[in-house]
Amino acid sequence: FPPTYASSWNPGKDGIGLNFDKTDDYVDCGTNPILNLTNNLTLIAVCQPLSASGEGENIVINRSTGPDRAGGYALLCGTTKMSLYIGNGAEQACLQDITNIGFNRFVATYNNTSKIVCLYKNGTLIKTATFTGNASSFAGNFYIGFRPAWNYNYDGSISEVRVLNRDYSAQEVLQLQNDPYGMFSKKK
């Protein structure tokens, strides 16, 4: 496991998860280049936020540059908003108002050819948007629950995080919701 800073283990949606107190808890996954995604991507998080914002403060997944997010990507989920940020030299955001009570599975996809972003909550498409330009790379640290440029920490529980280098189709997102571990099991 990557190093965690003051996070505690607690029950999650399926199994266990980490509790983040919005003060100083996060997971630092390092700078592995495999996480430097600039083409297609899918970000998946099962979380239970306790604070409202999903515009900057309630960061779930973060691999982005400084305060302007000009490079990299970030997924944010609060009790009232979900957002995906992709940097292309400037910050681009796709935001959606939500009602978020309890644990939910959030999926954000980005296709670098079509520039289409899709946001899903529990297998249901809730927002699409079109971005401009190409995603910019960022080779800094990959964090769960932390945005160091603003010292923002997540408030709530996160029980699952996945980062994939392709964009899931709507059918795959629904399959993931109905059988969250079946897609990733070894085939016999």
PDB file of C-alpha atoms in Angstrom:
ATOM      1  CA  PHE A   1       0.000   0.000   0.000  1.00  0.00           C
ATOM      2  CA  PRO A   2       1.189   3.562  -0.630  1.00  0.00           C
ATOM      3  CA  PRO A   3       1.889   5.719   2.419  1.00  0.00           C
ATOM      4  CA  THR A   4      -1.157   7.182   4.132  1.00  0.00           C
ATOM      5  CA  TYR A   5      -0.967  10.210   6.342  1.00  0.00           C
ATOM      6  CA  ALA A   6      -3.225  10.006   9.424  1.00  0.00           C
ATOM      7  CA  SER A   7      -6.083   8.284   7.544  1.00  0.00           C
ATOM      8  CA  SER A   8      -7.945   5.560   9.389  1.00  0.00           C
ATOM      9  CA  TRP A   9      -9.526   2.384   7.991  1.00  0.00           C
ATOM     10  CA  ASN A  10     -13.308   2.101   8.296  1.00  0.00           C
ATOM     11  CA  PRO A  11     -16.208   0.241   6.645  1.00  0.00           C
ATOM     12  CA  GLY A  12     -16.660   1.120   2.991  1.00  0.00           C
ATOM     13  CA  LYS A  13     -19.312   0.363   0.391  1.00  0.00           C
ATOM     14  CA  ASP A  14     -17.826  -3.075  -0.346  1.00  0.00           C
ATOM     15  CA  GLY A  15     -15.274  -4.049   2.296  1.00  0.00           C
ATOM     16  CA  ILE A  16     -13.126  -1.375   3.884  1.00  0.00           C
ATOM     17  CA  GLY A  17     -12.113   2.151   3.003  1.00  0.00           C
ATOM     18  CA  LEU A  18     -10.158   5.094   4.313  1.00  0.00           C
ATOM     19  CA  ASN A  19     -11.613   7.889   6.390  1.00  0.00           C
ATOM     20  CA  PHE A  20     -10.348  11.414   5.653  1.00  0.00           C
ATOM     21  CA  ASP A  21     -10.905  14.256   8.154  1.00  0.00           C
ATOM     22  CA  LYS A  22     -10.475  17.293   5.819  1.00  0.00           C
ATOM     23  CA  THR A  23      -7.469  18.386   7.868  1.00  0.00           C
ATOM     24  CA  ASP A  24      -4.358  16.379   7.041  1.00  0.00           C
ATOM     25  CA  ASP A  25      -5.359  12.925   5.717  1.00  0.00           C
ATOM     26  CA  TYR A  26      -4.324  11.719   2.264  1.00  0.00           C
ATOM     27  CA  VAL A  27      -2.631   8.926   0.329  1.00  0.00           C
ATOM     28  CA  ASP A  28       0.508   9.694  -1.684  1.00  0.00           C
ATOM     29  CA  CYS A  29       0.861   7.198  -4.561  1.00  0.00           C
ATOM     30  CA  GLY A  30       4.110   8.690  -5.864  1.00  0.00           C
ATOM     31  CA  THR A  31       5.114   9.670  -9.379  1.00  0.00           C
ATOM     32  CA  ASN A  32       4.749   6.440 -11.352  1.00  0.00           C
ATOM     33  CA  PRO A  33       4.725   7.442 -15.057  1.00  0.00           C
ATOM     34  CA  ILE A  34       1.956   4.930 -15.774  1.00  0.00           C
ATOM     35  CA  LEU A  35      -0.418   7.413 -14.077  1.00  0.00           C
ATOM     36  CA  ASN A  36       0.611  10.259 -16.404  1.00  0.00           C
ATOM     37  CA  LEU A  37      -2.447   9.925 -18.661  1.00  0.00           C
ATOM     38  CA  THR A  38      -2.831  12.329 -21.583  1.00  0.00           C
ATOM     39  CA  ASN A  39      -5.108  10.361 -23.895  1.00  0.00           C
ATOM     40  CA  ASN A  40      -8.215   8.479 -22.848  1.00  0.00           C
ATOM     41  CA  LEU A  41      -8.933   7.898 -19.193  1.00  0.00           C
ATOM     42  CA  THR A  42     -11.484   6.565 -16.745  1.00  0.00           C
ATOM     43  CA  LEU A  43     -11.442   7.602 -13.092  1.00  0.00           C
ATOM     44  CA  ILE A  44     -13.496   5.545 -10.653  1.00  0.00           C
ATOM     45  CA  ALA A  45     -14.109   6.322  -6.992  1.00  0.00           C
ATOM     46  CA  VAL A  46     -16.519   4.913  -4.438  1.00  0.00           C
ATOM     47  CA  CYS A  47     -16.857   7.545  -1.797  1.00  0.00           C
ATOM     48  CA  GLN A  48     -19.027   9.086   0.874  1.00  0.00           C
ATOM     49  CA  PRO A  49     -18.288  12.821   1.093  1.00  0.00           C
ATOM     50  CA  LEU A  50     -19.268  14.764   4.200  1.00  0.00           C
ATOM     51  CA  SER A  51     -18.734  18.296   2.800  1.00  0.00           C
ATOM     52  CA  ALA A  52     -20.698  20.054   0.095  1.00  0.00           C
ATOM     53  CA  SER A  53     -18.112  21.338  -2.356  1.00  0.00           C
ATOM     54  CA  GLY A  54     -17.045  19.423  -5.438  1.00  0.00           C
ATOM     55  CA  GLU A  55     -15.438  22.427  -7.133  1.00  0.00           C
ATOM     56  CA  GLY A  56     -12.008  22.470  -5.538  1.00  0.00           C
ATOM     57  CA  GLU A  57     -11.981  21.443  -1.937  1.00  0.00           C
ATOM     58  CA  ASN A  58     -13.342  17.875  -1.896  1.00  0.00           C
ATOM     59  CA  ILE A  59     -10.632  16.233  -3.976  1.00  0.00           C
ATOM     60  CA  VAL A  60     -10.810  12.446  -4.416  1.00  0.00           C
ATOM     61  CA  ILE A  61      -8.211  11.785  -7.151  1.00  0.00           C
ATOM     62  CA  ASN A  62      -5.540  14.330  -8.029  1.00  0.00           C
ATOM     63  CA  ARG A  63      -2.688  14.267 -10.500  1.00  0.00           C
ATOM     64  CA  SER A  64      -2.678  17.890 -11.572  1.00  0.00           C
ATOM     65  CA  THR A  65      -0.394  20.898 -11.590  1.00  0.00           C
ATOM     66  CA  GLY A  66      -0.507  23.881  -9.257  1.00  0.00           C
ATOM     67  CA  PRO A  67      -3.441  26.119  -8.473  1.00  0.00           C
ATOM     68  CA  ASP A  68      -4.665  26.443 -12.078  1.00  0.00           C
ATOM     69  CA  ARG A  69      -4.669  22.688 -12.957  1.00  0.00           C
ATOM     70  CA  ALA A  70      -3.071  23.506 -16.337  1.00  0.00           C
ATOM     71  CA  GLY A  71      -1.891  19.903 -16.674  1.00  0.00           C
ATOM     72  CA  GLY A  72      -3.063  16.513 -15.480  1.00  0.00           C
ATOM     73  CA  TYR A  73      -6.463  15.498 -14.130  1.00  0.00           C
ATOM     74  CA  ALA A  74      -8.550  15.545 -10.954  1.00  0.00           C
ATOM     75  CA  LEU A  75     -11.868  14.076  -9.764  1.00  0.00           C
ATOM     76  CA  LEU A  76     -13.812  15.861  -7.040  1.00  0.00           C
ATOM     77  CA  CYS A  77     -16.974  14.724  -5.256  1.00  0.00           C
ATOM     78  CA  GLY A  78     -18.898  16.583  -2.599  1.00  0.00           C
ATOM     79  CA  THR A  79     -22.393  16.147  -1.213  1.00  0.00           C
ATOM     80  CA  THR A  80     -23.799  18.597  -3.797  1.00  0.00           C
ATOM     81  CA  LYS A  81     -21.410  18.547  -6.771  1.00  0.00           C
ATOM     82  CA  MET A  82     -19.199  16.198  -8.823  1.00  0.00           C
ATOM     83  CA  SER A  83     -16.500  17.464 -11.175  1.00  0.00           C
ATOM     84  CA  LEU A  84     -13.704  16.337 -13.474  1.00  0.00           C
ATOM     85  CA  TYR A  85     -10.826  18.639 -14.324  1.00  0.00           C
ATOM     86  CA  ILE A  86      -8.471  18.067 -17.260  1.00  0.00           C
ATOM     87  CA  GLY A  87      -5.578  20.409 -17.984  1.00  0.00           C
ATOM     88  CA  ASN A  88      -4.637  21.419 -21.538  1.00  0.00           C
ATOM     89  CA  GLY A  89      -2.465  24.404 -20.674  1.00  0.00           C
ATOM     90  CA  ALA A  90      -5.492  25.921 -18.969  1.00  0.00           C
ATOM     91  CA  GLU A  91      -8.012  24.412 -16.580  1.00  0.00           C
ATOM     92  CA  GLN A  92     -11.104  22.774 -18.073  1.00  0.00           C
ATOM     93  CA  ALA A  93     -13.902  21.596 -15.817  1.00  0.00           C
ATOM     94  CA  CYS A  94     -17.029  19.499 -16.160  1.00  0.00           C
ATOM     95  CA  LEU A  95     -19.283  20.055 -13.146  1.00  0.00           C
ATOM     96  CA  GLN A  96     -22.631  18.555 -12.225  1.00  0.00           C
ATOM     97  CA  ASP A  97     -24.941  19.243  -9.307  1.00  0.00           C
ATOM     98  CA  ILE A  98     -25.799  16.032  -7.440  1.00  0.00           C
ATOM     99  CA  THR A  99     -27.467  14.746  -4.329  1.00  0.00           C
ATOM    100  CA  ASN A 100     -24.948  12.571  -2.574  1.00  0.00           C
ATOM    101  CA  ILE A 101     -25.994  10.678   0.524  1.00  0.00           C
ATOM    102  CA  GLY A 102     -24.102   7.582   1.621  1.00  0.00           C
ATOM    103  CA  PHE A 103     -21.599   5.719  -0.551  1.00  0.00           C
ATOM    104  CA  ASN A 104     -21.867   6.149  -4.312  1.00  0.00           C
ATOM    105  CA  ARG A 105     -19.749   4.973  -7.248  1.00  0.00           C
ATOM    106  CA  PHE A 106     -18.559   7.902  -9.339  1.00  0.00           C
ATOM    107  CA  VAL A 107     -17.055   7.381 -12.787  1.00  0.00           C
ATOM    108  CA  ALA A 108     -15.577  10.071 -15.023  1.00  0.00           C
ATOM    109  CA  THR A 109     -14.427   9.272 -18.566  1.00  0.00           C
ATOM    110  CA  TYR A 110     -12.493  11.324 -21.090  1.00  0.00           C
ATOM    111  CA  ASN A 111     -11.867  10.524 -24.752  1.00  0.00           C
ATOM    112  CA  ASN A 112      -8.979  12.565 -26.145  1.00  0.00           C
ATOM    113  CA  THR A 113     -10.039  12.007 -29.782  1.00  0.00           C
ATOM    114  CA  SER A 114     -13.643  13.188 -29.420  1.00  0.00           C
ATOM    115  CA  LYS A 115     -12.830  15.466 -26.419  1.00  0.00           C
ATOM    116  CA  ILE A 116     -16.001  14.136 -24.749  1.00  0.00           C
ATOM    117  CA  VAL A 117     -16.201  13.962 -20.952  1.00  0.00           C
ATOM    118  CA  CYS A 118     -18.897  11.848 -19.274  1.00  0.00           C
ATOM    119  CA  LEU A 119     -19.808  11.852 -15.577  1.00  0.00           C
ATOM    120  CA  TYR A 120     -21.696   8.913 -14.035  1.00  0.00           C
ATOM    121  CA  LYS A 121     -23.179   8.312 -10.611  1.00  0.00           C
ATOM    122  CA  ASN A 122     -24.025   4.705  -9.714  1.00  0.00           C
ATOM    123  CA  GLY A 123     -23.974   3.636 -13.364  1.00  0.00           C
ATOM    124  CA  THR A 124     -26.222   6.449 -14.640  1.00  0.00           C
ATOM    125  CA  LEU A 125     -24.914   9.128 -17.003  1.00  0.00           C
ATOM    126  CA  ILE A 126     -25.473  12.510 -15.345  1.00  0.00           C
ATOM    127  CA  LYS A 127     -23.455  14.916 -17.539  1.00  0.00           C
ATOM    128  CA  THR A 128     -21.521  15.161 -20.795  1.00  0.00           C
ATOM    129  CA  ALA A 129     -19.320  17.995 -21.974  1.00  0.00           C
ATOM    130  CA  THR A 130     -16.827  18.723 -24.734  1.00  0.00           C
ATOM    131  CA  PHE A 131     -13.345  19.934 -23.888  1.00  0.00           C
ATOM    132  CA  THR A 132     -10.923  21.715 -26.235  1.00  0.00           C
ATOM    133  CA  GLY A 133      -7.311  20.993 -27.057  1.00  0.00           C
ATOM    134  CA  ASN A 134      -5.270  18.009 -25.918  1.00  0.00           C
ATOM    135  CA  ALA A 135      -4.773  16.935 -22.337  1.00  0.00           C
ATOM    136  CA  SER A 136      -1.457  18.141 -20.923  1.00  0.00           C
ATOM    137  CA  SER A 137       0.822  15.798 -19.074  1.00  0.00           C
ATOM    138  CA  PHE A 138       1.881  16.217 -15.469  1.00  0.00           C
ATOM    139  CA  ALA A 139       4.536  14.023 -13.902  1.00  0.00           C
ATOM    140  CA  GLY A 140       3.995  15.037 -10.267  1.00  0.00           C
ATOM    141  CA  ASN A 141       2.629  12.925  -7.454  1.00  0.00           C
ATOM    142  CA  PHE A 142      -0.705  11.114  -7.650  1.00  0.00           C
ATOM    143  CA  TYR A 143      -2.793  11.768  -4.545  1.00  0.00           C
ATOM    144  CA  ILE A 144      -5.976  10.345  -3.107  1.00  0.00           C
ATOM    145  CA  GLY A 145      -7.788  12.864  -0.938  1.00  0.00           C
ATOM    146  CA  PHE A 146      -5.362  15.783  -1.353  1.00  0.00           C
ATOM    147  CA  ARG A 147      -4.695  18.821  -3.552  1.00  0.00           C
ATOM    148  CA  PRO A 148      -1.327  20.194  -2.403  1.00  0.00           C
ATOM    149  CA  ALA A 149      -1.416  23.409  -4.456  1.00  0.00           C
ATOM    150  CA  TRP A 150      -4.217  24.718  -2.213  1.00  0.00           C
ATOM    151  CA  ASN A 151      -3.710  22.381   0.753  1.00  0.00           C
ATOM    152  CA  TYR A 152      -7.224  20.955   0.279  1.00  0.00           C
ATOM    153  CA  ASN A 153      -8.010  17.629   1.934  1.00  0.00           C
ATOM    154  CA  TYR A 154     -10.971  15.318   1.393  1.00  0.00           C
ATOM    155  CA  ASP A 155     -13.753  15.141   3.978  1.00  0.00           C
ATOM    156  CA  GLY A 156     -15.399  11.703   4.137  1.00  0.00           C
ATOM    157  CA  SER A 157     -14.649   8.094   3.230  1.00  0.00           C
ATOM    158  CA  ILE A 158     -13.167   6.590   0.075  1.00  0.00           C
ATOM    159  CA  SER A 159     -13.428   2.822  -0.354  1.00  0.00           C
ATOM    160  CA  GLU A 160     -12.335   2.314  -3.959  1.00  0.00           C
ATOM    161  CA  VAL A 161     -10.162   4.168  -6.473  1.00  0.00           C
ATOM    162  CA  ARG A 162      -9.298   3.033  -9.990  1.00  0.00           C
ATOM    163  CA  VAL A 163      -7.490   4.849 -12.781  1.00  0.00           C
ATOM    164  CA  LEU A 164      -7.572   3.385 -16.289  1.00  0.00           C
ATOM    165  CA  ASN A 165      -5.859   4.507 -19.485  1.00  0.00           C
ATOM    166  CA  ARG A 166      -8.980   4.138 -21.654  1.00  0.00           C
ATOM    167  CA  ASP A 167     -12.458   5.603 -21.617  1.00  0.00           C
ATOM    168  CA  TYR A 168     -15.203   3.252 -20.485  1.00  0.00           C
ATOM    169  CA  SER A 169     -18.355   3.041 -22.565  1.00  0.00           C
ATOM    170  CA  ALA A 170     -21.755   3.594 -20.948  1.00  0.00           C
ATOM    171  CA  GLN A 171     -22.317  -0.168 -21.086  1.00  0.00           C
ATOM    172  CA  GLU A 172     -19.038  -0.843 -19.244  1.00  0.00           C
ATOM    173  CA  VAL A 173     -19.889   1.732 -16.582  1.00  0.00           C
ATOM    174  CA  LEU A 174     -23.261   0.031 -16.014  1.00  0.00           C
ATOM    175  CA  GLN A 175     -21.579  -3.386 -15.894  1.00  0.00           C
ATOM    176  CA  LEU A 176     -19.124  -2.001 -13.331  1.00  0.00           C
ATOM    177  CA  GLN A 177     -22.026  -0.759 -11.205  1.00  0.00           C
ATOM    178  CA  ASN A 178     -23.849  -4.110 -11.348  1.00  0.00           C
ATOM    179  CA  ASP A 179     -20.748  -6.292 -10.834  1.00  0.00           C
ATOM    180  CA  PRO A 180     -17.951  -4.051  -9.513  1.00  0.00           C
ATOM    181  CA  TYR A 181     -15.287  -6.751  -9.344  1.00  0.00           C
ATOM    182  CA  GLY A 182     -16.353  -9.052 -12.185  1.00  0.00           C
ATOM    183  CA  MET A 183     -14.739  -6.856 -14.850  1.00  0.00           C
ATOM    184  CA  PHE A 184     -11.386  -7.056 -13.118  1.00  0.00           C
ATOM    185  CA  SER A 185     -11.397 -10.763 -12.161  1.00  0.00           C
ATOM    186  CA  LYS A 186      -9.045 -13.168 -13.851  1.00  0.00           C
ATOM    187  CA  LYS A 187     -10.727 -15.186 -16.581  1.00  0.00           C
ATOM    188  CA  LYS A 188     -10.462 -18.947 -16.226  1.00  0.00           C
TER     189      LYS A 188
END
